Amino acid sequence: MQVLQVALSEVQEPTGDPHASASPMLCLSQTPSMHFLQPIRVQIPLPPGVTGHMVDMSRLHLMHGDPTAHTWTDITAQVSLYVTHIYAVFSITNFSWYWLWYTTHRCVSGVVRKMYHRLKQFRVRFLALQRKNDPEQVLLQCLPLDRAESRLVSLSEQYEGPQPSELCVLLKGEQFFAGFERGIDINADRPDCKDGRLSFTFYSHLKHIKEVHVCPTHPQQGTVRGQVSFYRGEVPSDEEAASKRKGHDNQWMATLPLRISNADCDGSISGELNLGDPESGYLTLTNLLPISLRINQEWQNIGINLGISYDQLERIRNQHRRVCAGV
């Protein structure tokens, strides 16, 4: 479930009704997708400024959104809608988008569609790239449609990976997730990661870029050809994702391939560090190079183990971009 807030001023301008208001947009999704055995009751907050004891039911409109066709239909007459002091209550038979409007306009579908298009004018593509000198480090980014190709070129010196995803549409304030699949896991504890999913909240002014370390789910495997998928709401199970990816799936947005091998995992960062000995000396030129390479690739994990927060590490990265260019 996602609740997308809408400012009162944004509602009143397109309607031309100074007293119009709308509830937050309610986006309901379900995993797995299946028909209900019986209707489910939903309660949604009444629009701002409207309470149960003063509501004019002729001005209250429950709108149902079709996320595939991007249309809105007034279903007020088709449901049993009643209000409490602060909520409108109704029953549904499928998860979708619902929006409660309060206005003097009798026909509001066109206005709601116009408002929705204003909110959703964000066409994006996703990137999933691996650092050339450390394929376990994966960069994920959600970019405006017209900037994806140039961003890919600018990163090509240090990163490699597939072409940007196909076009996707996101709403302002919409939550989405990146889930690593088919033999690849995230190899770090992060505040923005839960149950193996990296969470994002989309706003057009943000960069929506995250870098993570990944590893094979089963280290004894050879080369792992995995993937990262981007979803709205809950991430389906592997079997479900695989089947839905071939057809229509409202939750799934894009999938991009990743490839790591044990050589990537066991290269310069595996085994014990050689710090030298009394006879040949400690921290000589001979062993400084592998030490620097090891720290270069692991500095964030070292920082986390030393108790430095993820936000502090991000600030360090931003303040010392040149030094961290190889990280």
Short mmCIF file of C-alpha atoms in Angstrom, two decimals:
data_model
loop_
_atom_site.label_atom_id
_atom_site.label_comp_id
_atom_site.label_asym_id
_atom_site.label_seq_id
_atom_site.Cartn_x
_atom_site.Cartn_y
_atom_site.Cartn_z
CA MET A 1 0.00 0.00 0.00
CA GLN A 2 1.23 3.48 -0.86
CA VAL A 3 -0.34 6.82 0.03
CA LEU A 4 0.60 9.75 -2.21
CA GLN A 5 -0.12 13.17 -0.76
CA VAL A 6 -1.53 15.91 -2.99
CA ALA A 7 -1.40 19.60 -2.06
CA LEU A 8 -4.76 21.38 -1.78
CA SER A 9 -3.57 24.17 -4.10
CA GLU A 10 -2.73 21.62 -6.80
CA VAL A 11 -6.33 20.35 -6.69
CA GLN A 12 -8.14 23.69 -6.73
CA GLU A 13 -6.26 25.15 -9.70
CA PRO A 14 -7.25 22.61 -12.41
CA THR A 15 -10.84 22.29 -11.13
CA GLY A 16 -11.50 26.02 -10.94
CA ASP A 17 -13.37 25.23 -7.72
CA PRO A 18 -11.94 27.17 -4.73
CA HIS A 19 -13.66 24.74 -2.35
CA ALA A 20 -12.49 21.55 -4.07
CA SER A 21 -10.25 19.11 -2.18
CA ALA A 22 -8.99 15.58 -2.60
CA SER A 23 -7.80 12.82 -0.32
CA PRO A 24 -4.31 11.33 -0.73
CA MET A 25 -4.13 8.96 -3.69
CA LEU A 26 -4.28 5.37 -2.44
CA CYS A 27 -2.29 2.80 -4.42
CA LEU A 28 -3.06 -0.79 -3.43
CA SER A 29 -1.10 -3.74 -4.83
CA GLN A 30 -1.03 -7.43 -4.05
CA THR A 31 1.48 -10.28 -4.27
CA PRO A 32 0.56 -12.69 -5.70
CA SER A 33 -2.07 -11.18 -7.97
CA MET A 34 -5.26 -13.17 -7.65
CA HIS A 35 -9.00 -12.58 -7.47
CA PHE A 36 -10.52 -12.09 -4.02
CA LEU A 37 -12.74 -14.73 -2.50
CA GLN A 38 -14.82 -11.91 -1.06
CA PRO A 39 -14.76 -8.07 -1.08
CA ILE A 40 -12.26 -6.27 1.17
CA ARG A 41 -13.26 -3.19 3.16
CA VAL A 42 -11.09 -0.09 2.75
CA GLN A 43 -11.20 3.21 4.59
CA ILE A 44 -9.63 6.32 3.15
CA PRO A 45 -9.30 9.74 4.83
CA LEU A 46 -11.88 12.31 3.81
CA PRO A 47 -10.46 15.21 1.75
CA PRO A 48 -8.98 18.10 3.79
CA GLY A 49 -11.63 20.40 5.23
CA VAL A 50 -14.36 17.77 4.96
CA THR A 51 -15.78 15.97 8.00
CA GLY A 52 -18.51 13.38 8.32
CA HIS A 53 -21.06 15.62 10.00
CA MET A 54 -20.94 18.33 7.29
CA VAL A 55 -20.22 16.35 4.11
CA ASP A 56 -22.53 16.81 1.12
CA MET A 57 -22.60 13.28 -0.35
CA SER A 58 -23.58 14.65 -3.79
CA ARG A 59 -20.17 16.34 -3.97
CA LEU A 60 -18.17 13.28 -2.89
CA HIS A 61 -16.71 11.22 -5.75
CA LEU A 62 -14.76 7.98 -5.40
CA MET A 63 -12.45 7.63 -8.40
CA HIS A 64 -10.93 4.34 -9.60
CA GLY A 65 -7.67 4.52 -11.55
CA ASP A 66 -6.51 2.08 -14.20
CA PRO A 67 -2.67 2.09 -13.97
CA THR A 68 -2.30 0.52 -17.42
CA ALA A 69 -4.61 2.81 -19.39
CA HIS A 70 -4.00 5.84 -17.11
CA THR A 71 -7.73 6.55 -16.96
CA TRP A 72 -9.98 7.43 -14.03
CA THR A 73 -13.61 6.36 -13.58
CA ASP A 74 -16.17 7.66 -11.11
CA ILE A 75 -17.35 4.52 -9.25
CA THR A 76 -19.32 6.30 -6.49
CA ALA A 77 -22.63 4.85 -7.67
CA GLN A 78 -21.19 1.35 -8.00
CA VAL A 79 -19.99 0.91 -4.42
CA SER A 80 -21.59 1.08 -1.01
CA LEU A 81 -19.89 4.24 0.24
CA TYR A 82 -20.46 5.65 3.69
CA VAL A 83 -18.55 8.11 5.87
CA THR A 84 -17.47 8.31 9.48
CA HIS A 85 -16.22 11.51 11.08
CA ILE A 86 -12.88 11.43 9.24
CA TYR A 87 -13.03 8.44 6.85
CA ALA A 88 -14.89 7.23 3.80
CA VAL A 89 -15.47 3.46 3.88
CA PHE A 90 -16.13 1.19 0.90
CA SER A 91 -15.48 -2.35 -0.34
CA ILE A 92 -13.27 -3.37 -3.26
CA THR A 93 -12.87 -6.51 -5.34
CA ASN A 94 -9.47 -5.71 -6.86
CA PHE A 95 -6.38 -3.78 -5.81
CA SER A 96 -5.75 -0.66 -7.85
CA TRP A 97 -5.66 3.13 -7.39
CA TYR A 98 -8.40 4.96 -5.49
CA TRP A 99 -8.84 8.67 -5.03
CA LEU A 100 -11.59 10.54 -3.15
CA TRP A 101 -12.59 13.96 -4.49
CA TYR A 102 -14.92 16.61 -3.05
CA THR A 103 -16.05 19.20 -5.58
CA THR A 104 -19.12 20.95 -7.03
CA HIS A 105 -18.32 19.50 -10.47
CA ARG A 106 -20.72 16.72 -11.41
CA CYS A 107 -18.36 15.09 -13.90
CA VAL A 108 -14.84 14.95 -12.50
CA SER A 109 -13.17 12.18 -14.55
CA GLY A 110 -11.55 14.66 -16.94
CA VAL A 111 -10.29 16.88 -14.12
CA VAL A 112 -8.90 13.92 -12.18
CA ARG A 113 -7.17 12.58 -15.28
CA LYS A 114 -5.62 16.01 -15.88
CA MET A 115 -4.49 16.17 -12.27
CA TYR A 116 -3.07 12.66 -12.42
CA HIS A 117 -1.11 13.45 -15.60
CA ARG A 118 0.34 16.50 -13.88
CA LEU A 119 1.53 14.29 -11.03
CA LYS A 120 2.94 11.54 -13.21
CA GLN A 121 4.88 13.42 -15.85
CA PHE A 122 8.06 11.56 -14.95
CA ARG A 123 9.30 9.11 -17.56
CA VAL A 124 12.42 7.34 -16.36
CA ARG A 125 14.91 4.60 -17.17
CA PHE A 126 17.02 2.50 -14.81
CA LEU A 127 20.77 1.84 -14.85
CA ALA A 128 22.59 -1.12 -13.27
CA LEU A 129 26.36 -0.95 -13.78
CA GLN A 130 29.31 -2.80 -12.26
CA ARG A 131 32.66 -1.20 -11.45
CA LYS A 132 35.30 -2.51 -13.81
CA ASN A 133 37.97 -2.98 -11.13
CA ASP A 134 35.48 -4.43 -8.64
CA PRO A 135 32.48 -6.13 -10.31
CA GLU A 136 30.91 -6.79 -6.92
CA GLN A 137 30.25 -3.07 -6.56
CA VAL A 138 27.01 -2.26 -8.35
CA LEU A 139 25.71 1.21 -9.15
CA LEU A 140 21.94 1.62 -9.45
CA GLN A 141 20.30 4.77 -10.70
CA CYS A 142 16.88 5.99 -11.80
CA LEU A 143 17.21 8.75 -14.39
CA PRO A 144 14.92 10.98 -16.48
CA LEU A 145 14.39 9.49 -19.91
CA ASP A 146 16.49 12.11 -21.74
CA ARG A 147 19.53 11.79 -19.45
CA ALA A 148 20.03 8.02 -19.32
CA GLU A 149 22.22 7.65 -22.42
CA SER A 150 24.55 10.55 -21.57
CA ARG A 151 24.89 9.25 -18.02
CA LEU A 152 25.86 5.83 -19.33
CA VAL A 153 28.59 7.41 -21.49
CA SER A 154 29.95 9.47 -18.60
CA LEU A 155 30.26 6.36 -16.42
CA SER A 156 31.70 4.10 -19.12
CA GLU A 157 35.33 4.73 -18.10
CA GLN A 158 34.85 3.20 -14.64
CA TYR A 159 31.70 1.07 -15.06
CA GLU A 160 30.30 -1.46 -17.46
CA GLY A 161 26.94 -3.10 -17.84
CA PRO A 162 23.79 -3.38 -19.94
CA GLN A 163 21.99 -0.60 -21.74
CA PRO A 164 19.47 1.43 -19.68
CA SER A 165 16.07 -0.14 -19.15
CA GLU A 166 13.02 0.55 -21.24
CA LEU A 167 10.82 3.53 -20.42
CA CYS A 168 8.97 3.43 -17.08
CA VAL A 169 6.57 5.94 -15.48
CA LEU A 170 6.81 6.97 -11.82
CA LEU A 171 4.66 9.26 -9.70
CA LYS A 172 6.05 11.93 -7.43
CA GLY A 173 6.41 10.39 -3.98
CA GLU A 174 5.99 6.83 -5.26
CA GLN A 175 8.04 4.16 -3.54
CA PHE A 176 9.95 1.57 -5.55
CA PHE A 177 12.46 -1.16 -4.81
CA ALA A 178 15.51 -2.81 -6.34
CA GLY A 179 15.74 -6.53 -5.67
CA PHE A 180 18.78 -8.68 -6.52
CA GLU A 181 17.78 -12.08 -7.89
CA ARG A 182 18.97 -15.40 -9.31
CA GLY A 183 21.97 -16.10 -7.12
CA ILE A 184 23.02 -12.57 -6.08
CA ASP A 185 22.60 -10.97 -2.64
CA ILE A 186 23.46 -7.60 -1.10
CA ASN A 187 26.66 -7.91 0.94
CA ALA A 188 26.14 -5.13 3.51
CA ASP A 189 23.84 -3.92 6.28
CA ARG A 190 22.18 -0.71 5.15
CA PRO A 191 19.38 1.38 6.67
CA ASP A 192 17.71 1.59 3.24
CA CYS A 193 17.77 -2.18 2.71
CA LYS A 194 15.13 -4.53 4.09
CA ASP A 195 14.68 -8.21 3.25
CA GLY A 196 17.22 -7.92 0.46
CA ARG A 197 15.48 -4.93 -1.16
CA LEU A 198 16.89 -1.44 -1.65
CA SER A 199 14.14 1.14 -1.22
CA PHE A 200 13.77 4.42 -3.11
CA THR A 201 11.18 7.19 -3.00
CA PHE A 202 10.84 9.01 -6.28
CA TYR A 203 11.06 12.80 -6.45
CA SER A 204 12.13 14.52 -9.65
CA HIS A 205 14.77 16.69 -7.95
CA LEU A 206 16.66 13.74 -6.43
CA LYS A 207 19.47 11.79 -8.13
CA HIS A 208 18.19 8.34 -7.04
CA ILE A 209 21.65 6.79 -7.14
CA LYS A 210 22.94 4.05 -4.83
CA GLU A 211 26.01 1.83 -4.83
CA VAL A 212 26.05 -1.53 -3.09
CA HIS A 213 28.36 -4.51 -2.73
CA VAL A 214 26.86 -7.80 -3.84
CA CYS A 215 28.02 -11.40 -3.56
CA PRO A 216 26.91 -14.84 -4.80
CA THR A 217 24.18 -16.47 -2.73
CA HIS A 218 26.23 -19.67 -2.89
CA PRO A 219 29.96 -18.81 -2.78
CA GLN A 220 30.98 -22.23 -4.09
CA GLN A 221 29.35 -21.44 -7.44
CA GLY A 222 31.40 -20.41 -10.45
CA THR A 223 30.18 -17.52 -12.55
CA VAL A 224 26.76 -16.26 -11.44
CA ARG A 225 24.51 -14.70 -14.06
CA GLY A 226 22.03 -12.89 -11.89
CA GLN A 227 19.92 -9.79 -12.24
CA VAL A 228 18.46 -6.80 -10.47
CA SER A 229 14.77 -5.98 -10.89
CA PHE A 230 12.88 -2.81 -10.05
CA TYR A 231 9.40 -3.10 -8.56
CA ARG A 232 6.60 -1.01 -7.18
CA GLY A 233 5.49 -2.21 -3.75
CA GLU A 234 6.28 -5.76 -2.68
CA VAL A 235 8.82 -7.83 -4.58
CA PRO A 236 7.30 -11.05 -5.96
CA SER A 237 8.93 -14.40 -5.36
CA ASP A 238 11.48 -15.58 -7.94
CA GLU A 239 9.01 -17.93 -9.64
CA GLU A 240 6.33 -15.28 -9.75
CA ALA A 241 8.70 -12.64 -11.06
CA ALA A 242 9.94 -14.98 -13.78
CA SER A 243 6.44 -15.79 -14.98
CA LYS A 244 5.04 -12.27 -14.78
CA ARG A 245 8.03 -10.75 -16.48
CA LYS A 246 6.95 -12.38 -19.72
CA GLY A 247 3.56 -10.72 -19.58
CA HIS A 248 1.80 -7.86 -17.85
CA ASP A 249 2.78 -7.14 -14.25
CA ASN A 250 1.86 -3.85 -12.60
CA GLN A 251 4.51 -4.23 -9.90
CA TRP A 252 7.46 -5.11 -12.08
CA MET A 253 9.08 -2.25 -14.00
CA ALA A 254 12.47 -3.42 -15.30
CA THR A 255 15.12 -6.13 -15.04
CA LEU A 256 18.81 -5.70 -15.87
CA PRO A 257 21.44 -8.50 -15.92
CA LEU A 258 24.48 -8.74 -13.64
CA ARG A 259 27.42 -11.13 -13.76
CA ILE A 260 29.89 -11.96 -11.00
CA SER A 261 32.31 -14.83 -10.53
CA ASN A 262 34.33 -16.30 -7.72
CA ALA A 263 37.36 -14.66 -9.30
CA ASP A 264 35.69 -11.32 -8.65
CA CYS A 265 34.96 -12.31 -5.07
CA ASP A 266 38.28 -14.01 -4.34
CA GLY A 267 40.69 -11.73 -6.17
CA SER A 268 42.62 -9.00 -4.42
CA ILE A 269 40.27 -8.81 -1.44
CA SER A 270 40.43 -12.46 -0.38
CA GLY A 271 42.81 -14.10 2.04
CA GLU A 272 44.79 -12.51 4.86
CA LEU A 273 46.63 -9.25 4.45
CA ASN A 274 50.43 -9.48 4.27
CA LEU A 275 51.65 -6.90 6.75
CA GLY A 276 55.28 -8.02 6.54
CA ASP A 277 57.58 -9.56 9.16
CA PRO A 278 60.53 -8.52 11.40
CA GLU A 279 63.09 -9.80 8.92
CA SER A 280 61.83 -8.12 5.73
CA GLY A 281 60.15 -5.22 7.47
CA TYR A 282 56.55 -4.13 7.99
CA LEU A 283 54.48 -2.18 5.48
CA THR A 284 57.12 -2.24 2.78
CA LEU A 285 56.52 -1.18 -0.81
CA THR A 286 55.98 -4.85 -1.63
CA ASN A 287 52.96 -5.31 0.60
CA LEU A 288 51.62 -1.74 0.61
CA LEU A 289 50.08 -2.22 -2.84
CA PRO A 290 47.85 -5.20 -1.98
CA ILE A 291 46.93 -3.50 1.30
CA SER A 292 45.88 -0.33 -0.51
CA LEU A 293 43.90 -2.34 -3.06
CA ARG A 294 42.17 -4.23 -0.27
CA ILE A 295 41.22 -1.09 1.60
CA ASN A 296 40.28 0.67 -1.64
CA GLN A 297 37.58 -1.89 -2.29
CA GLU A 298 36.50 -2.41 1.30
CA TRP A 299 36.70 1.05 2.84
CA GLN A 300 32.93 1.36 3.32
CA ASN A 301 32.67 -2.00 5.06
CA ILE A 302 35.65 -1.08 7.25
CA GLY A 303 33.89 2.18 8.14
CA ILE A 304 30.65 0.39 9.00
CA ASN A 305 32.54 -2.08 11.23
CA LEU A 306 34.20 0.86 12.98
CA GLY A 307 30.77 2.22 13.84
CA ILE A 308 30.61 4.98 11.21
CA SER A 309 27.04 5.50 9.99
CA TYR A 310 26.05 5.03 6.36
CA ASP A 311 25.16 8.76 6.12
CA GLN A 312 28.64 9.72 7.34
CA LEU A 313 30.24 7.42 4.78
CA GLU A 314 28.19 9.01 2.02
CA ARG A 315 29.34 12.46 3.18
CA ILE A 316 32.96 11.25 3.08
CA ARG A 317 32.43 9.98 -0.46
CA ASN A 318 30.90 13.30 -1.56
CA GLN A 319 33.61 15.40 0.10
CA HIS A 320 36.49 13.35 -1.34
CA ARG A 321 35.24 12.30 -4.74
CA ARG A 322 38.71 12.27 -6.30
CA VAL A 323 40.17 10.09 -3.60
CA CYS A 324 37.16 7.77 -3.75
CA ALA A 325 37.09 7.66 -7.55
CA GLY A 326 38.44 4.13 -7.52
CA VAL A 327 36.09 2.93 -4.80
#
